[in-house]
């Protein structure tokens, strides 16, 4: 086991690898296995965070300008990706089980007590055939997605860029949610089509700002499926599962970091 609480320990690691120099405050990185890679892009500050690798050959990639902590548990041969400029609330939990992936795009808002898991944690079988009925499945969340406080994202969920999930909503297993929708409830249902949000915090608006916010002039947060620009989440998942951990890192750098096309994660 390699137990990391300070960046000075990075160069002393033998069985795993950390790329980058994040600032760690009341945070811990635990490796219970070998050949795992943690990548921390520019300007990352982990406050009260816990990253736990349980097994071998897994990859966690944290995008730039991350300023908060969260609890992430990842198991053997899995991948977790959190894109650039994520706003993360308190006590966010992310679980990646059973050789699967959790991919979250750029510029997302993730509220307090959000829980994202690609697994039910324990197997479920039928009584008559003894057949398992609840295999884990990867989760894909696009760019500029809003996950309100206490949102629960289940296994196999696909959420297109620009979508808004209201507070305390439950997204059931294998749901496929198109871009620019507003959903709420348990289970979540569509409240309105063709909407988007901005990260202009309302608490900072003056009276004049509120008046001026009546209309938004840009279509920068409106997403569409575009031929040869939008990429298949299903195809990405298949490719990631076929690659070793070093090749997965190279693939992510090319497809998620270098690729800045607006509609890449549209549904």
mmCIF file of C-alpha atoms in Angstrom:
data_model
loop_
_atom_site.group_PDB
_atom_site.id
_atom_site.type_symbol
_atom_site.label_atom_id
_atom_site.label_comp_id
_atom_site.label_asym_id
_atom_site.label_seq_id
_atom_site.Cartn_x
_atom_site.Cartn_y
_atom_site.Cartn_z
ATOM 1 C CA UNK A 1 0.000 0.000 0.000
ATOM 2 C CA UNK A 2 1.142 3.554 -0.766
ATOM 3 C CA UNK A 3 -0.433 6.212 1.454
ATOM 4 C CA UNK A 4 0.072 9.790 0.235
ATOM 5 C CA UNK A 5 -0.731 12.925 2.230
ATOM 6 C CA UNK A 6 2.015 15.225 0.951
ATOM 7 C CA UNK A 7 3.476 15.984 -2.485
ATOM 8 C CA UNK A 8 6.972 15.265 -1.136
ATOM 9 C CA UNK A 9 5.988 11.582 -1.103
ATOM 10 C CA UNK A 10 5.312 11.447 -4.861
ATOM 11 C CA UNK A 11 8.905 10.741 -5.825
ATOM 12 C CA UNK A 12 9.157 7.934 -3.274
ATOM 13 C CA UNK A 13 6.483 5.804 -4.913
ATOM 14 C CA UNK A 14 7.480 2.478 -6.444
ATOM 15 C CA UNK A 15 4.339 0.628 -7.528
ATOM 16 C CA UNK A 16 2.106 3.452 -8.806
ATOM 17 C CA UNK A 17 2.469 6.843 -10.463
ATOM 18 C CA UNK A 18 1.231 10.391 -9.840
ATOM 19 C CA UNK A 19 1.694 12.864 -12.691
ATOM 20 C CA UNK A 20 1.458 16.538 -11.727
ATOM 21 C CA UNK A 21 1.815 18.404 -8.447
ATOM 22 C CA UNK A 22 -1.588 19.085 -6.879
ATOM 23 C CA UNK A 23 -1.900 21.017 -3.648
ATOM 24 C CA UNK A 24 -3.133 18.670 -0.913
ATOM 25 C CA UNK A 25 -4.966 20.046 2.122
ATOM 26 C CA UNK A 26 -6.436 17.540 4.609
ATOM 27 C CA UNK A 27 -6.472 15.049 1.744
ATOM 28 C CA UNK A 28 -5.254 11.509 1.180
ATOM 29 C CA UNK A 29 -4.405 9.379 -1.855
ATOM 30 C CA UNK A 30 -4.331 5.629 -1.188
ATOM 31 C CA UNK A 31 -3.035 2.970 -3.556
ATOM 32 C CA UNK A 32 -4.065 -0.575 -2.605
ATOM 33 C CA UNK A 33 -2.562 -2.163 -5.700
ATOM 34 C CA UNK A 34 -0.044 -1.663 -8.480
ATOM 35 C CA UNK A 35 0.355 0.003 -11.867
ATOM 36 C CA UNK A 36 -2.255 2.694 -11.196
ATOM 37 C CA UNK A 37 -1.909 6.239 -12.536
ATOM 38 C CA UNK A 38 -3.258 9.500 -11.111
ATOM 39 C CA UNK A 39 -2.934 12.544 -13.382
ATOM 40 C CA UNK A 40 -3.465 16.007 -11.909
ATOM 41 C CA UNK A 41 -3.593 18.759 -14.515
ATOM 42 C CA UNK A 42 -2.704 22.404 -13.828
ATOM 43 C CA UNK A 43 -3.905 24.389 -10.788
ATOM 44 C CA UNK A 44 -5.465 21.532 -8.845
ATOM 45 C CA UNK A 45 -6.134 22.009 -5.132
ATOM 46 C CA UNK A 46 -7.605 19.035 -3.294
ATOM 47 C CA UNK A 47 -9.223 20.084 -0.025
ATOM 48 C CA UNK A 48 -10.625 17.363 2.231
ATOM 49 C CA UNK A 49 -10.404 14.843 -0.614
ATOM 50 C CA UNK A 50 -9.995 11.085 -0.580
ATOM 51 C CA UNK A 51 -8.805 9.189 -3.669
ATOM 52 C CA UNK A 52 -8.653 5.445 -3.182
ATOM 53 C CA UNK A 53 -7.284 2.974 -5.737
ATOM 54 C CA UNK A 54 -8.395 -0.553 -4.831
ATOM 55 C CA UNK A 55 -6.741 -2.895 -7.313
ATOM 56 C CA UNK A 56 -4.456 -2.640 -10.304
ATOM 57 C CA UNK A 57 -4.191 -0.896 -13.686
ATOM 58 C CA UNK A 58 -6.637 1.948 -13.091
ATOM 59 C CA UNK A 59 -6.455 5.560 -14.264
ATOM 60 C CA UNK A 60 -7.794 8.740 -12.661
ATOM 61 C CA UNK A 61 -7.432 11.987 -14.618
ATOM 62 C CA UNK A 62 -8.327 15.248 -12.866
ATOM 63 C CA UNK A 63 -8.672 18.264 -15.171
ATOM 64 C CA UNK A 64 -7.284 21.723 -14.547
ATOM 65 C CA UNK A 65 -8.594 24.374 -12.144
ATOM 66 C CA UNK A 66 -10.117 21.898 -9.723
ATOM 67 C CA UNK A 67 -10.508 23.562 -6.326
ATOM 68 C CA UNK A 68 -12.465 21.191 -4.120
ATOM 69 C CA UNK A 69 -12.343 17.801 -2.550
ATOM 70 C CA UNK A 70 -14.464 14.702 -3.058
ATOM 71 C CA UNK A 71 -14.317 11.006 -2.299
ATOM 72 C CA UNK A 72 -13.436 8.770 -5.233
ATOM 73 C CA UNK A 73 -13.050 5.002 -5.076
ATOM 74 C CA UNK A 74 -11.824 3.155 -8.150
ATOM 75 C CA UNK A 75 -11.220 -0.538 -8.666
ATOM 76 C CA UNK A 76 -9.187 -2.723 -11.032
ATOM 77 C CA UNK A 77 -8.900 -1.869 -14.761
ATOM 78 C CA UNK A 78 -11.200 1.151 -14.498
ATOM 79 C CA UNK A 79 -10.995 4.795 -15.584
ATOM 80 C CA UNK A 80 -12.268 8.012 -14.006
ATOM 81 C CA UNK A 81 -12.025 11.338 -15.819
ATOM 82 C CA UNK A 82 -13.086 14.715 -14.423
ATOM 83 C CA UNK A 83 -12.729 17.551 -16.934
ATOM 84 C CA UNK A 84 -11.522 21.120 -16.623
ATOM 85 C CA UNK A 85 -13.144 23.859 -14.542
ATOM 86 C CA UNK A 86 -15.439 21.668 -12.456
ATOM 87 C CA UNK A 87 -17.321 23.342 -9.595
ATOM 88 C CA UNK A 88 -17.666 20.663 -6.924
ATOM 89 C CA UNK A 89 -19.703 20.930 -3.740
ATOM 90 C CA UNK A 90 -19.288 19.258 -0.359
ATOM 91 C CA UNK A 91 -19.234 15.498 0.229
ATOM 92 C CA UNK A 92 -19.415 14.422 -3.412
ATOM 93 C CA UNK A 93 -18.907 10.677 -3.902
ATOM 94 C CA UNK A 94 -17.779 8.895 -7.081
ATOM 95 C CA UNK A 95 -17.442 5.105 -7.343
ATOM 96 C CA UNK A 96 -15.966 3.217 -10.313
ATOM 97 C CA UNK A 97 -16.346 -0.560 -10.069
ATOM 98 C CA UNK A 98 -15.829 -3.730 -12.056
ATOM 99 C CA UNK A 99 -13.624 -2.762 -15.018
ATOM 100 C CA UNK A 100 -15.847 0.149 -16.037
ATOM 101 C CA UNK A 101 -15.492 3.926 -16.450
ATOM 102 C CA UNK A 102 -16.900 7.211 -15.149
ATOM 103 C CA UNK A 103 -16.317 10.126 -17.532
ATOM 104 C CA UNK A 104 -17.351 13.709 -16.659
ATOM 105 C CA UNK A 105 -16.760 16.524 -19.154
ATOM 106 C CA UNK A 106 -15.541 20.096 -18.773
ATOM 107 C CA UNK A 107 -17.186 23.027 -16.988
ATOM 108 C CA UNK A 108 -19.671 20.974 -14.949
ATOM 109 C CA UNK A 109 -21.389 22.030 -11.730
ATOM 110 C CA UNK A 110 -21.632 19.213 -9.175
ATOM 111 C CA UNK A 111 -23.626 20.183 -6.090
ATOM 112 C CA UNK A 112 -23.301 19.124 -2.460
ATOM 113 C CA UNK A 113 -23.818 15.432 -1.635
ATOM 114 C CA UNK A 114 -24.012 14.315 -5.259
ATOM 115 C CA UNK A 115 -23.376 10.588 -5.614
ATOM 116 C CA UNK A 116 -22.237 8.977 -8.863
ATOM 117 C CA UNK A 117 -21.789 5.218 -9.046
ATOM 118 C CA UNK A 118 -21.568 2.799 -11.929
ATOM 119 C CA UNK A 119 -22.474 -0.150 -9.691
ATOM 120 C CA UNK A 120 -24.948 -1.434 -7.116
ATOM 121 C CA UNK A 121 -21.925 -2.421 -4.948
ATOM 122 C CA UNK A 122 -23.166 -6.005 -4.490
ATOM 123 C CA UNK A 123 -24.426 -8.655 -6.971
ATOM 124 C CA UNK A 124 -28.121 -9.529 -7.246
ATOM 125 C CA UNK A 125 -29.301 -12.933 -8.498
ATOM 126 C CA UNK A 126 -32.654 -14.438 -9.439
ATOM 127 C CA UNK A 127 -33.972 -17.089 -7.074
ATOM 128 C CA UNK A 128 -34.952 -19.585 -9.789
ATOM 129 C CA UNK A 129 -31.917 -19.566 -12.133
ATOM 130 C CA UNK A 130 -29.324 -18.068 -9.768
ATOM 131 C CA UNK A 131 -28.400 -15.752 -12.655
ATOM 132 C CA UNK A 132 -26.890 -12.371 -11.910
ATOM 133 C CA UNK A 133 -29.060 -9.453 -13.070
ATOM 134 C CA UNK A 134 -27.166 -6.278 -12.095
ATOM 135 C CA UNK A 135 -23.842 -5.936 -13.903
ATOM 136 C CA UNK A 136 -21.994 -2.652 -13.489
ATOM 137 C CA UNK A 137 -22.022 -0.192 -16.386
ATOM 138 C CA UNK A 138 -20.032 2.937 -17.211
ATOM 139 C CA UNK A 139 -21.349 6.467 -16.616
ATOM 140 C CA UNK A 140 -20.825 9.324 -19.099
ATOM 141 C CA UNK A 141 -21.681 12.948 -18.311
ATOM 142 C CA UNK A 142 -21.102 15.611 -20.967
ATOM 143 C CA UNK A 143 -19.683 19.135 -20.827
ATOM 144 C CA UNK A 144 -21.387 21.967 -18.905
ATOM 145 C CA UNK A 145 -23.834 19.708 -17.060
ATOM 146 C CA UNK A 146 -25.566 20.869 -13.856
ATOM 147 C CA UNK A 147 -26.032 18.270 -11.127
ATOM 148 C CA UNK A 148 -27.976 19.863 -8.270
ATOM 149 C CA UNK A 149 -27.515 19.059 -4.592
ATOM 150 C CA UNK A 150 -28.160 15.426 -3.570
ATOM 151 C CA UNK A 151 -28.493 14.163 -7.138
ATOM 152 C CA UNK A 152 -27.946 10.400 -7.522
ATOM 153 C CA UNK A 153 -26.536 9.089 -10.809
ATOM 154 C CA UNK A 154 -26.885 5.324 -11.308
ATOM 155 C CA UNK A 155 -24.954 2.822 -13.411
ATOM 156 C CA UNK A 156 -25.039 3.066 -17.186
ATOM 157 C CA UNK A 157 -26.359 6.639 -17.283
ATOM 158 C CA UNK A 158 -25.545 8.878 -20.266
ATOM 159 C CA UNK A 159 -26.152 12.634 -19.929
ATOM 160 C CA UNK A 160 -25.650 14.973 -22.892
ATOM 161 C CA UNK A 161 -23.868 18.313 -22.602
ATOM 162 C CA UNK A 162 -25.814 21.293 -21.275
ATOM 163 C CA UNK A 163 -28.415 19.340 -19.314
ATOM 164 C CA UNK A 164 -29.682 20.381 -15.865
ATOM 165 C CA UNK A 165 -30.603 17.857 -13.138
ATOM 166 C CA UNK A 166 -32.592 19.425 -10.292
ATOM 167 C CA UNK A 167 -31.801 19.012 -6.580
ATOM 168 C CA UNK A 168 -32.521 15.630 -4.961
ATOM 169 C CA UNK A 169 -33.243 13.953 -8.300
ATOM 170 C CA UNK A 170 -32.611 10.286 -9.037
ATOM 171 C CA UNK A 171 -31.391 9.193 -12.468
ATOM 172 C CA UNK A 172 -32.171 5.464 -12.844
ATOM 173 C CA UNK A 173 -29.875 2.869 -14.336
ATOM 174 C CA UNK A 174 -29.051 3.073 -18.057
ATOM 175 C CA UNK A 175 -31.021 6.288 -18.625
ATOM 176 C CA UNK A 176 -29.991 8.216 -21.740
ATOM 177 C CA UNK A 177 -30.663 11.931 -21.376
ATOM 178 C CA UNK A 178 -30.316 14.275 -24.375
ATOM 179 C CA UNK A 179 -28.585 17.641 -24.214
ATOM 180 C CA UNK A 180 -30.203 20.869 -22.934
ATOM 181 C CA UNK A 181 -32.985 19.296 -20.894
ATOM 182 C CA UNK A 182 -34.194 20.219 -17.407
ATOM 183 C CA UNK A 183 -35.093 17.187 -15.270
ATOM 184 C CA UNK A 184 -36.411 16.798 -11.738
ATOM 185 C CA UNK A 185 -37.801 14.112 -9.456
ATOM 186 C CA UNK A 186 -37.385 10.524 -8.298
ATOM 187 C CA UNK A 187 -37.165 9.055 -10.831
ATOM 188 C CA UNK A 188 -36.262 12.210 -12.754
ATOM 189 C CA UNK A 189 -38.659 13.376 -15.464
ATOM 190 C CA UNK A 190 -38.325 16.058 -18.101
ATOM 191 C CA UNK A 191 -39.612 19.409 -16.825
ATOM 192 C CA UNK A 192 -38.611 21.452 -19.847
ATOM 193 C CA UNK A 193 -36.848 21.029 -23.186
ATOM 194 C CA UNK A 194 -34.365 23.374 -24.847
ATOM 195 C CA UNK A 195 -32.870 25.114 -21.801
ATOM 196 C CA UNK A 196 -29.353 25.966 -20.645
ATOM 197 C CA UNK A 197 -27.654 27.451 -17.585
ATOM 198 C CA UNK A 198 -24.689 29.721 -16.941
ATOM 199 C CA UNK A 199 -22.318 29.831 -13.987
ATOM 200 C CA UNK A 200 -23.182 33.440 -13.138
ATOM 201 C CA UNK A 201 -23.821 33.021 -9.403
ATOM 202 C CA UNK A 202 -27.092 34.750 -8.587
ATOM 203 C CA UNK A 203 -25.938 35.736 -5.109
ATOM 204 C CA UNK A 204 -23.484 38.194 -6.650
ATOM 205 C CA UNK A 205 -25.956 39.969 -8.926
ATOM 206 C CA UNK A 206 -26.872 43.570 -8.259
ATOM 207 C CA UNK A 207 -30.322 44.894 -9.139
ATOM 208 C CA UNK A 208 -28.927 46.167 -12.414
ATOM 209 C CA UNK A 209 -27.318 42.783 -13.109
ATOM 210 C CA UNK A 210 -30.650 41.045 -12.535
ATOM 211 C CA UNK A 211 -32.356 43.348 -15.002
ATOM 212 C CA UNK A 212 -29.635 42.750 -17.562
ATOM 213 C CA UNK A 213 -29.886 38.959 -17.102
ATOM 214 C CA UNK A 214 -33.371 38.889 -18.643
ATOM 215 C CA UNK A 215 -31.912 37.690 -21.937
ATOM 216 C CA UNK A 216 -28.731 35.890 -22.887
ATOM 217 C CA UNK A 217 -27.202 36.796 -26.224
ATOM 218 C CA UNK A 218 -24.939 33.836 -26.937
ATOM 219 C CA UNK A 219 -25.690 30.263 -28.006
ATOM 220 C CA UNK A 220 -22.438 28.966 -26.495
ATOM 221 C CA UNK A 221 -24.311 26.603 -24.144
ATOM 222 C CA UNK A 222 -26.683 25.179 -26.739
ATOM 223 C CA UNK A 223 -25.480 21.761 -27.898
ATOM 224 C CA UNK A 224 -26.328 19.709 -30.976
ATOM 225 C CA UNK A 225 -25.344 16.363 -32.410
ATOM 226 C CA UNK A 226 -22.965 17.228 -35.251
ATOM 227 C CA UNK A 227 -21.607 14.756 -37.784
ATOM 228 C CA UNK A 228 -17.849 14.156 -37.378
ATOM 229 C CA UNK A 229 -17.808 16.292 -34.210
ATOM 230 C CA UNK A 230 -20.018 14.437 -31.746
ATOM 231 C CA UNK A 231 -18.356 11.254 -30.504
ATOM 232 C CA UNK A 232 -20.129 8.065 -29.482
ATOM 233 C CA UNK A 233 -20.039 7.445 -25.729
ATOM 234 C CA UNK A 234 -20.617 3.755 -26.390
ATOM 235 C CA UNK A 235 -17.642 3.594 -28.745
ATOM 236 C CA UNK A 236 -15.427 5.496 -26.298
ATOM 237 C CA UNK A 237 -16.359 3.015 -23.583
ATOM 238 C CA UNK A 238 -15.480 0.028 -25.743
ATOM 239 C CA UNK A 239 -12.088 1.490 -26.683
ATOM 240 C CA UNK A 240 -11.166 2.358 -23.087
ATOM 241 C CA UNK A 241 -11.954 -1.177 -21.913
ATOM 242 C CA UNK A 242 -9.642 -2.666 -24.562
ATOM 243 C CA UNK A 243 -6.595 -0.553 -23.602
ATOM 244 C CA UNK A 244 -3.941 -0.964 -20.929
ATOM 245 C CA UNK A 245 -3.575 1.868 -18.415
ATOM 246 C CA UNK A 246 -0.781 3.711 -20.251
ATOM 247 C CA UNK A 247 -2.674 3.535 -23.560
ATOM 248 C CA UNK A 248 -5.836 4.781 -21.838
ATOM 249 C CA UNK A 249 -3.945 7.843 -20.651
ATOM 250 C CA UNK A 250 -2.719 8.564 -24.186
ATOM 251 C CA UNK A 251 -6.238 8.066 -25.574
ATOM 252 C CA UNK A 252 -7.762 10.453 -23.006
ATOM 253 C CA UNK A 253 -5.135 13.103 -23.691
ATOM 254 C CA UNK A 254 -5.966 13.022 -27.391
ATOM 255 C CA UNK A 255 -9.743 12.664 -27.247
ATOM 256 C CA UNK A 256 -10.700 14.601 -24.101
ATOM 257 C CA UNK A 257 -7.868 17.084 -23.505
ATOM 258 C CA UNK A 258 -6.726 18.037 -27.010
ATOM 259 C CA UNK A 259 -10.239 17.772 -28.464
ATOM 260 C CA UNK A 260 -12.031 21.012 -27.560
ATOM 261 C CA UNK A 261 -14.923 20.672 -29.991
ATOM 262 C CA UNK A 262 -18.078 22.076 -28.468
ATOM 263 C CA UNK A 263 -20.487 19.296 -29.440
ATOM 264 C CA UNK A 264 -18.259 16.320 -28.634
ATOM 265 C CA UNK A 265 -20.545 14.999 -25.872
ATOM 266 C CA UNK A 266 -23.928 16.010 -27.277
ATOM 267 C CA UNK A 267 -26.859 13.601 -27.269
#
